[in-house]
JSON list of C-alpha atoms in Angstrom, two decimals:
[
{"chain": "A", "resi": 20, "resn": "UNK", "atom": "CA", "xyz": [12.38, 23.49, -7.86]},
{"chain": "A", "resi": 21, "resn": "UNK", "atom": "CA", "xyz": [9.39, 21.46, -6.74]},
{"chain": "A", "resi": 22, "resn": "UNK", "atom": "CA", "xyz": [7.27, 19.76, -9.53]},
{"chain": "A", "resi": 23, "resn": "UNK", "atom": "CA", "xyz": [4.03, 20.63, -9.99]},
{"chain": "A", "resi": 24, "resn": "UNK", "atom": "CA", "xyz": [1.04, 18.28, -9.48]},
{"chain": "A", "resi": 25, "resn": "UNK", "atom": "CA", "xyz": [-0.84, 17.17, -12.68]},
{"chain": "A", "resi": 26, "resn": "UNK", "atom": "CA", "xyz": [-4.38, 18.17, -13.47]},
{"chain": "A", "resi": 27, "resn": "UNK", "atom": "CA", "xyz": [-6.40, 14.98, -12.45]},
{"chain": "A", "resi": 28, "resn": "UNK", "atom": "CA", "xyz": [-8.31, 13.61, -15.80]},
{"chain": "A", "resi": 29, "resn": "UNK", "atom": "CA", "xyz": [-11.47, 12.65, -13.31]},
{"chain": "A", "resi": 30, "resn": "UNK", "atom": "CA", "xyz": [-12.22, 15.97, -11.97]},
{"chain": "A", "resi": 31, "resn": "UNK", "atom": "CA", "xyz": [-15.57, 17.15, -12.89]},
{"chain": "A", "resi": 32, "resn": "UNK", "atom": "CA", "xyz": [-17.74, 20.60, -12.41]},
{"chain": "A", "resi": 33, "resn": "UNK", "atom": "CA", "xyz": [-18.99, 21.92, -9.05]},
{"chain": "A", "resi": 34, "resn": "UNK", "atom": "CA", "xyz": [-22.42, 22.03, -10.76]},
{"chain": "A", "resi": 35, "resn": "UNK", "atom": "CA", "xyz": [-21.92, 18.12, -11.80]},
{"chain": "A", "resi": 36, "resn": "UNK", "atom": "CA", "xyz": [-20.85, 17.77, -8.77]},
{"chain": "A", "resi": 37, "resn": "UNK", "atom": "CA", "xyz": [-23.91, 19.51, -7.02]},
{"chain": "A", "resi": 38, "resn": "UNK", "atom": "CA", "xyz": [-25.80, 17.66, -9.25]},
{"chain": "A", "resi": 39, "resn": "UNK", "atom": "CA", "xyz": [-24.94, 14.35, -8.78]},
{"chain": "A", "resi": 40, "resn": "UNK", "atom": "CA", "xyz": [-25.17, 15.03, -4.73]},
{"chain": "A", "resi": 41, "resn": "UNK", "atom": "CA", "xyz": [-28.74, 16.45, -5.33]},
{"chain": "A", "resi": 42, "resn": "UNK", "atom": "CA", "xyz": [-29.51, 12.75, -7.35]},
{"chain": "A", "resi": 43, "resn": "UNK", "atom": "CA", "xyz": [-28.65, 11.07, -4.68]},
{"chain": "A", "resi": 44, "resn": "UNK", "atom": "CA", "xyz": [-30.68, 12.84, -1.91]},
{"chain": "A", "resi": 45, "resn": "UNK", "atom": "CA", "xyz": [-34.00, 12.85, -4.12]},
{"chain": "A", "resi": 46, "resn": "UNK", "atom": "CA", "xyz": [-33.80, 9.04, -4.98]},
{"chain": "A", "resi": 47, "resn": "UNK", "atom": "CA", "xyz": [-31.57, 7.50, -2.28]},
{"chain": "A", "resi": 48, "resn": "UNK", "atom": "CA", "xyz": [-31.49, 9.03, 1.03]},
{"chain": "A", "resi": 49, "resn": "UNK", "atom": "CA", "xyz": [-35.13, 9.83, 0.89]},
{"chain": "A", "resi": 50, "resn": "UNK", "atom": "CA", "xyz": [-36.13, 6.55, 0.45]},
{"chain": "A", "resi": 51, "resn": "UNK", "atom": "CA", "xyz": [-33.54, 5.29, 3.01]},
{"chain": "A", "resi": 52, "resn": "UNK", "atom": "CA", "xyz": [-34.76, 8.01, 5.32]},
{"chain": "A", "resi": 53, "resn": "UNK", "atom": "CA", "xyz": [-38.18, 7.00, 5.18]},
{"chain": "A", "resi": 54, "resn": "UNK", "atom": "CA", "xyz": [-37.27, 3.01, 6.10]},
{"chain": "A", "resi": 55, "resn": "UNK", "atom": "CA", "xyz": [-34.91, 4.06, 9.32]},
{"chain": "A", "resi": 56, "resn": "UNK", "atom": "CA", "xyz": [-37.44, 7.10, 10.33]},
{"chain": "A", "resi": 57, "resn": "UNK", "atom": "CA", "xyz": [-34.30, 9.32, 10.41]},
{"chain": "A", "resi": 58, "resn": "UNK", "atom": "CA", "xyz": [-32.00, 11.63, 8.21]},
{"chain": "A", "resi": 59, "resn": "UNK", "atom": "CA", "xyz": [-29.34, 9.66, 6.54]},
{"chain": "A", "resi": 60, "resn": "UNK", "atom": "CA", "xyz": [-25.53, 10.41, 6.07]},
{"chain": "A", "resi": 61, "resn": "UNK", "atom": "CA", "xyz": [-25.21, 12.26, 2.75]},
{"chain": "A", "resi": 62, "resn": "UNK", "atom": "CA", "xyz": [-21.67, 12.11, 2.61]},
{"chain": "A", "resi": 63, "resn": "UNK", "atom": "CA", "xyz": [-18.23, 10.80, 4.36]},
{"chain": "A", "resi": 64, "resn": "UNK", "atom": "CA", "xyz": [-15.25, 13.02, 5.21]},
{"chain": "A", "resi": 65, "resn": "UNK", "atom": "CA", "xyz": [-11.59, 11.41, 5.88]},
{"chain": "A", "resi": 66, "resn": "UNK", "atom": "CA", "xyz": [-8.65, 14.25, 6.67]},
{"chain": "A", "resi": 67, "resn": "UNK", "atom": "CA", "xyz": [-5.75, 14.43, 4.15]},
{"chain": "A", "resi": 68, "resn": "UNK", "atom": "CA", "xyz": [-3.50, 12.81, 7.07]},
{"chain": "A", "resi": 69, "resn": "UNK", "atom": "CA", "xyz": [-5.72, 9.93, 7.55]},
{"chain": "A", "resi": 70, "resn": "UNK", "atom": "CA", "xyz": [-5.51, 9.12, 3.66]},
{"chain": "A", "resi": 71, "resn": "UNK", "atom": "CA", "xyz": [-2.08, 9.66, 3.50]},
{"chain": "A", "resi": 72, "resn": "UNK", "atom": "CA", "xyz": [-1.25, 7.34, 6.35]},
{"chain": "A", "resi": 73, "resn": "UNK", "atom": "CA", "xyz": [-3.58, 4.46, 4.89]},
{"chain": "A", "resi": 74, "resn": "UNK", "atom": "CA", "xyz": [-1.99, 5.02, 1.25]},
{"chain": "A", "resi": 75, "resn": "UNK", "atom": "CA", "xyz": [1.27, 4.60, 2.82]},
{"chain": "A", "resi": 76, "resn": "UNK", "atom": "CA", "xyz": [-0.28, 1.41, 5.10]},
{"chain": "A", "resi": 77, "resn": "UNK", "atom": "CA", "xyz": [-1.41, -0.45, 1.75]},
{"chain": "A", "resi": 78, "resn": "UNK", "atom": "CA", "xyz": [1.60, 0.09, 0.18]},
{"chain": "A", "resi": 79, "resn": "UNK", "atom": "CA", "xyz": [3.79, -1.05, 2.40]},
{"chain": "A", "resi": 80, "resn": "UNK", "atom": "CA", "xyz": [1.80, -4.17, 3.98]},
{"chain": "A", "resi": 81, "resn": "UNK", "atom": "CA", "xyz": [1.22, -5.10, 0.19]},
{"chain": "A", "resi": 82, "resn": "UNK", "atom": "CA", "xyz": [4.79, -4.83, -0.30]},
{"chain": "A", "resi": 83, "resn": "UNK", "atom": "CA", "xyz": [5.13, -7.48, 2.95]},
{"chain": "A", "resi": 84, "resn": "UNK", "atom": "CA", "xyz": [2.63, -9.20, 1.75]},
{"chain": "A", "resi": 85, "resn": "UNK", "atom": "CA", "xyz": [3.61, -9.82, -1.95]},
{"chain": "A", "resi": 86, "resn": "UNK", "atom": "CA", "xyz": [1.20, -7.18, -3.86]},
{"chain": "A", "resi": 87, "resn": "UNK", "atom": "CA", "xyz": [1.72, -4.20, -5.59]},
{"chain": "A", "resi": 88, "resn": "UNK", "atom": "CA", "xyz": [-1.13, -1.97, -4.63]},
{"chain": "A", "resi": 89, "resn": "UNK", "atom": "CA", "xyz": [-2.68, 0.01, -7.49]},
{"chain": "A", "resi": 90, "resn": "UNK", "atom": "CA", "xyz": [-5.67, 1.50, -5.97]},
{"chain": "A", "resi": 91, "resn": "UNK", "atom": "CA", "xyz": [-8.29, 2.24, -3.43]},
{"chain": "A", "resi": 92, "resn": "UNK", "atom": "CA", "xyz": [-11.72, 0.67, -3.96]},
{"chain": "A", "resi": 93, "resn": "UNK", "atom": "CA", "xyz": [-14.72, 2.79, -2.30]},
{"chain": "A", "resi": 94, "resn": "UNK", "atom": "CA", "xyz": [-17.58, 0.65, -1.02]},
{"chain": "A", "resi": 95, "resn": "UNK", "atom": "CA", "xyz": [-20.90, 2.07, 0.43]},
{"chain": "A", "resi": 96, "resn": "UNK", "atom": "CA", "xyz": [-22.09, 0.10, 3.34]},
{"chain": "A", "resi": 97, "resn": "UNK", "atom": "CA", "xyz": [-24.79, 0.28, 6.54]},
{"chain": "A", "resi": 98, "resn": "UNK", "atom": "CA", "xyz": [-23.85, 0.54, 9.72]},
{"chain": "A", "resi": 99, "resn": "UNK", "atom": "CA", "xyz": [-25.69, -2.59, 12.09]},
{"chain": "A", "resi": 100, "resn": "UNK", "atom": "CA", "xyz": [-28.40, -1.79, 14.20]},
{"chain": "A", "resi": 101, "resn": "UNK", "atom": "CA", "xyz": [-26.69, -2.41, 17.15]},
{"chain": "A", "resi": 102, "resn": "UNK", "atom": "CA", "xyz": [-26.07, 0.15, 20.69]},
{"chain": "A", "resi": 103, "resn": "UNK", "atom": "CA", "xyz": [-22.42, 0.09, 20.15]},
{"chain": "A", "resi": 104, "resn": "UNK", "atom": "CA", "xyz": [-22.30, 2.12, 17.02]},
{"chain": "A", "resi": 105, "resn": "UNK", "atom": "CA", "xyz": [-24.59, 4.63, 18.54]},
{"chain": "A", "resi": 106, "resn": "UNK", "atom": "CA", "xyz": [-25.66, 7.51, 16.37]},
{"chain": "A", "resi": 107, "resn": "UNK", "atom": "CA", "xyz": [-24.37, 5.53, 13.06]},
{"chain": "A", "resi": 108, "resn": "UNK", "atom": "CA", "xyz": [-26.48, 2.76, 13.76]},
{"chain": "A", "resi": 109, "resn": "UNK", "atom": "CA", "xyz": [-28.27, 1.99, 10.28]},
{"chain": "A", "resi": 110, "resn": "UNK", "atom": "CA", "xyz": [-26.57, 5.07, 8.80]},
{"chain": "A", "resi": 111, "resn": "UNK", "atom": "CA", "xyz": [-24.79, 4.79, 5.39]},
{"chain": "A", "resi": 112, "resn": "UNK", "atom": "CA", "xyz": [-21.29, 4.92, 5.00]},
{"chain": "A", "resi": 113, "resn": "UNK", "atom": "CA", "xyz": [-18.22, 4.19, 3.02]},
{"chain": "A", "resi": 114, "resn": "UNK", "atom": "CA", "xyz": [-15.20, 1.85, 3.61]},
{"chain": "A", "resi": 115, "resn": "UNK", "atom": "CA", "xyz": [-11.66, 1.83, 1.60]},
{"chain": "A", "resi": 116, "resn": "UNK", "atom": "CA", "xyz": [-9.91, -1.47, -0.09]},
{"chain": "A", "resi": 117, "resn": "UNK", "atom": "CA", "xyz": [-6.62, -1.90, -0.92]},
{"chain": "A", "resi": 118, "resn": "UNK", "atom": "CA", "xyz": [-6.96, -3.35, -4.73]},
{"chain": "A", "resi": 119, "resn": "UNK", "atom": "CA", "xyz": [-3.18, -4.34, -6.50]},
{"chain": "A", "resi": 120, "resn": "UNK", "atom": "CA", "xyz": [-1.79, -7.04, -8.36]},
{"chain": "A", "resi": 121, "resn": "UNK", "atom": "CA", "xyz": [-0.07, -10.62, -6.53]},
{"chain": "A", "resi": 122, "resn": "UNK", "atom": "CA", "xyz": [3.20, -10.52, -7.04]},
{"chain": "A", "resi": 123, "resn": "UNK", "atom": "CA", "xyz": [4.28, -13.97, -8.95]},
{"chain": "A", "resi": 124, "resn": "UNK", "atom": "CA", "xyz": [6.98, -15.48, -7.57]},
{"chain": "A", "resi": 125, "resn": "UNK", "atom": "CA", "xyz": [9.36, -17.29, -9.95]},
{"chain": "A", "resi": 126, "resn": "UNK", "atom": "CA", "xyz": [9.78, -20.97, -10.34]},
{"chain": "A", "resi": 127, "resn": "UNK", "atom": "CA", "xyz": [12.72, -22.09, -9.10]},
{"chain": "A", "resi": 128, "resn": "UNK", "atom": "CA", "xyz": [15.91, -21.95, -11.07]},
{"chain": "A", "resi": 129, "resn": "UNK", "atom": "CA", "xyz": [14.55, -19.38, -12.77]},
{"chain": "A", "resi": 130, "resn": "UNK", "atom": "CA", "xyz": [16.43, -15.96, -13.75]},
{"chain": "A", "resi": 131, "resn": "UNK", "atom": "CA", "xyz": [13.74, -12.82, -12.40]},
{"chain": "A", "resi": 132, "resn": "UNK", "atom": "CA", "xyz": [14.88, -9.52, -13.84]},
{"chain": "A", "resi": 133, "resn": "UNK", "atom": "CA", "xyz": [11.47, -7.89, -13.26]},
{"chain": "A", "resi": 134, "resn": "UNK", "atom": "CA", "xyz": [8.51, -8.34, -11.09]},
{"chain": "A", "resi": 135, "resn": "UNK", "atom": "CA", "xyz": [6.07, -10.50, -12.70]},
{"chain": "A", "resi": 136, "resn": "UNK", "atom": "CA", "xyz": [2.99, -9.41, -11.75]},
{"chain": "A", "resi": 137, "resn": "UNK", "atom": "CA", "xyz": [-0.54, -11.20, -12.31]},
{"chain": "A", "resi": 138, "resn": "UNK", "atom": "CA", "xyz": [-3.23, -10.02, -14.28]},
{"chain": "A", "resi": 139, "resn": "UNK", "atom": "CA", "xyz": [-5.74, -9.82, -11.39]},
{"chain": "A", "resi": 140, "resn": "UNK", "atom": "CA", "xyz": [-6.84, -6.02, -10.24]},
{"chain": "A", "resi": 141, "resn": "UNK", "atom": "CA", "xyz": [-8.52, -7.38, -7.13]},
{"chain": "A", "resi": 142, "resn": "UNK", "atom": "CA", "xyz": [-9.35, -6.41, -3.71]},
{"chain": "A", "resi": 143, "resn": "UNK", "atom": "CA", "xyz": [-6.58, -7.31, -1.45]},
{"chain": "A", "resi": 144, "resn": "UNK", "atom": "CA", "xyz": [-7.79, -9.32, 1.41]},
{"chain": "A", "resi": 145, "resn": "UNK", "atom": "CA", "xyz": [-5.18, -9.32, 3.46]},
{"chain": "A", "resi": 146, "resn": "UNK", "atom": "CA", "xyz": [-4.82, -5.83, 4.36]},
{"chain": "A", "resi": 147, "resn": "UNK", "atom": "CA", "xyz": [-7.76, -4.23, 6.57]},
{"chain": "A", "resi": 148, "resn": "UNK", "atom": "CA", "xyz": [-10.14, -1.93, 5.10]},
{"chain": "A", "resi": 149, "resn": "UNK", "atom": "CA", "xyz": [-10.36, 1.71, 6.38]},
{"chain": "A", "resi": 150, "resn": "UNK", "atom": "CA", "xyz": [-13.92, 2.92, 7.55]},
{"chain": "A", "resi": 151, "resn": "UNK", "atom": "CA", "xyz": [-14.94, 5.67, 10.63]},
{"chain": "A", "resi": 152, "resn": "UNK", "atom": "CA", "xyz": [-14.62, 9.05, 8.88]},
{"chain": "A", "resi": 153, "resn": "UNK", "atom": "CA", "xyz": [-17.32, 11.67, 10.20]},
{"chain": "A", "resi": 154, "resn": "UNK", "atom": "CA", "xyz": [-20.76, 11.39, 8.44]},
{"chain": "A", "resi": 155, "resn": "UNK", "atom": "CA", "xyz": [-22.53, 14.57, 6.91]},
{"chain": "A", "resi": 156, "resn": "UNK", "atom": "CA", "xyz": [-25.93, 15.06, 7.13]},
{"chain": "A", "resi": 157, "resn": "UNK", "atom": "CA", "xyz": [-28.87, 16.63, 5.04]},
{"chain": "A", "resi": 158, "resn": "UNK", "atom": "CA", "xyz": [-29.96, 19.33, 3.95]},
{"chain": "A", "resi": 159, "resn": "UNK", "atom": "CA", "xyz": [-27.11, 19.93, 1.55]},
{"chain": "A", "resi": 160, "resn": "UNK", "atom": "CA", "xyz": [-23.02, 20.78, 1.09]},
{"chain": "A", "resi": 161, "resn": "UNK", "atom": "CA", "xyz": [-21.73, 23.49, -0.18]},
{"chain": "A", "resi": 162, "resn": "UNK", "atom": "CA", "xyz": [-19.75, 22.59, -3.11]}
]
């Protein structure tokens, strides 16, 4: 019998949700939109695939590359002003970190009979970030 998935503690209401989307538009996008003279990206979409691959990317390069990933770090960013990003030029968007713990490696001579693992919850430098889902545009989502 398969096990079922547990309830996420971070989900929150469609109308929280709706809410914190319509924040955004009034006091960020507008003011973006009005510096670029066009309608911003209101939001970013990635398909379950895509995450699934880069979960399974970031674990197993941070394995290879002595980290225990523990997480995904979401940054907002601009896209440059430049031809060859086209219709995302100056656009908002988001871009995914690996973030984990470096493995320590033990001294030698020394008996391991666990992974020691540092105390730093960092972004992991040596694995790429993900970036190029599709943008959304105004006026609104349907939640």
């Amino acid at each position: 019998m398969e096990r079922q998935p547990e309830r996420p503690t971070q989900l929150i209401t469609k109308k929280f949700a709706k809410e914190l989307h319509t924040n955004f538009m009034k006091y960020r996008a507008s003011i973006i939109a009005k510096y670029i003279k066009k309608e911003d990206a209101n939001a970013v979409w990635f398909s379950v695939e895509e995450l699934e691959n880069y979960i399974h990317y970031i674990k197993s390069k941070g394995e290879k590359t002595g980290y225990n990933v523990n997480g995904i770090r979401i940054y907002f960013g601009v896209y440059p002003e430049e031809k060859k990003y086209a219709e995302k030029a100056g656009l908002m968007t988001v871009f995914l970190t690996a973030t984990g713990k470096k493995i320590k490696t033990p001294k030698t001579g020394e008996i391991q009979t666990f992974a020691l693992l540092s105390d730093e919850n960092s972004d992991i430098s040596s694995i790429e970030p993900m970036n190029y889902g599709s943008i959304g545009r105004p006026p609104a989502l349907d939640y």
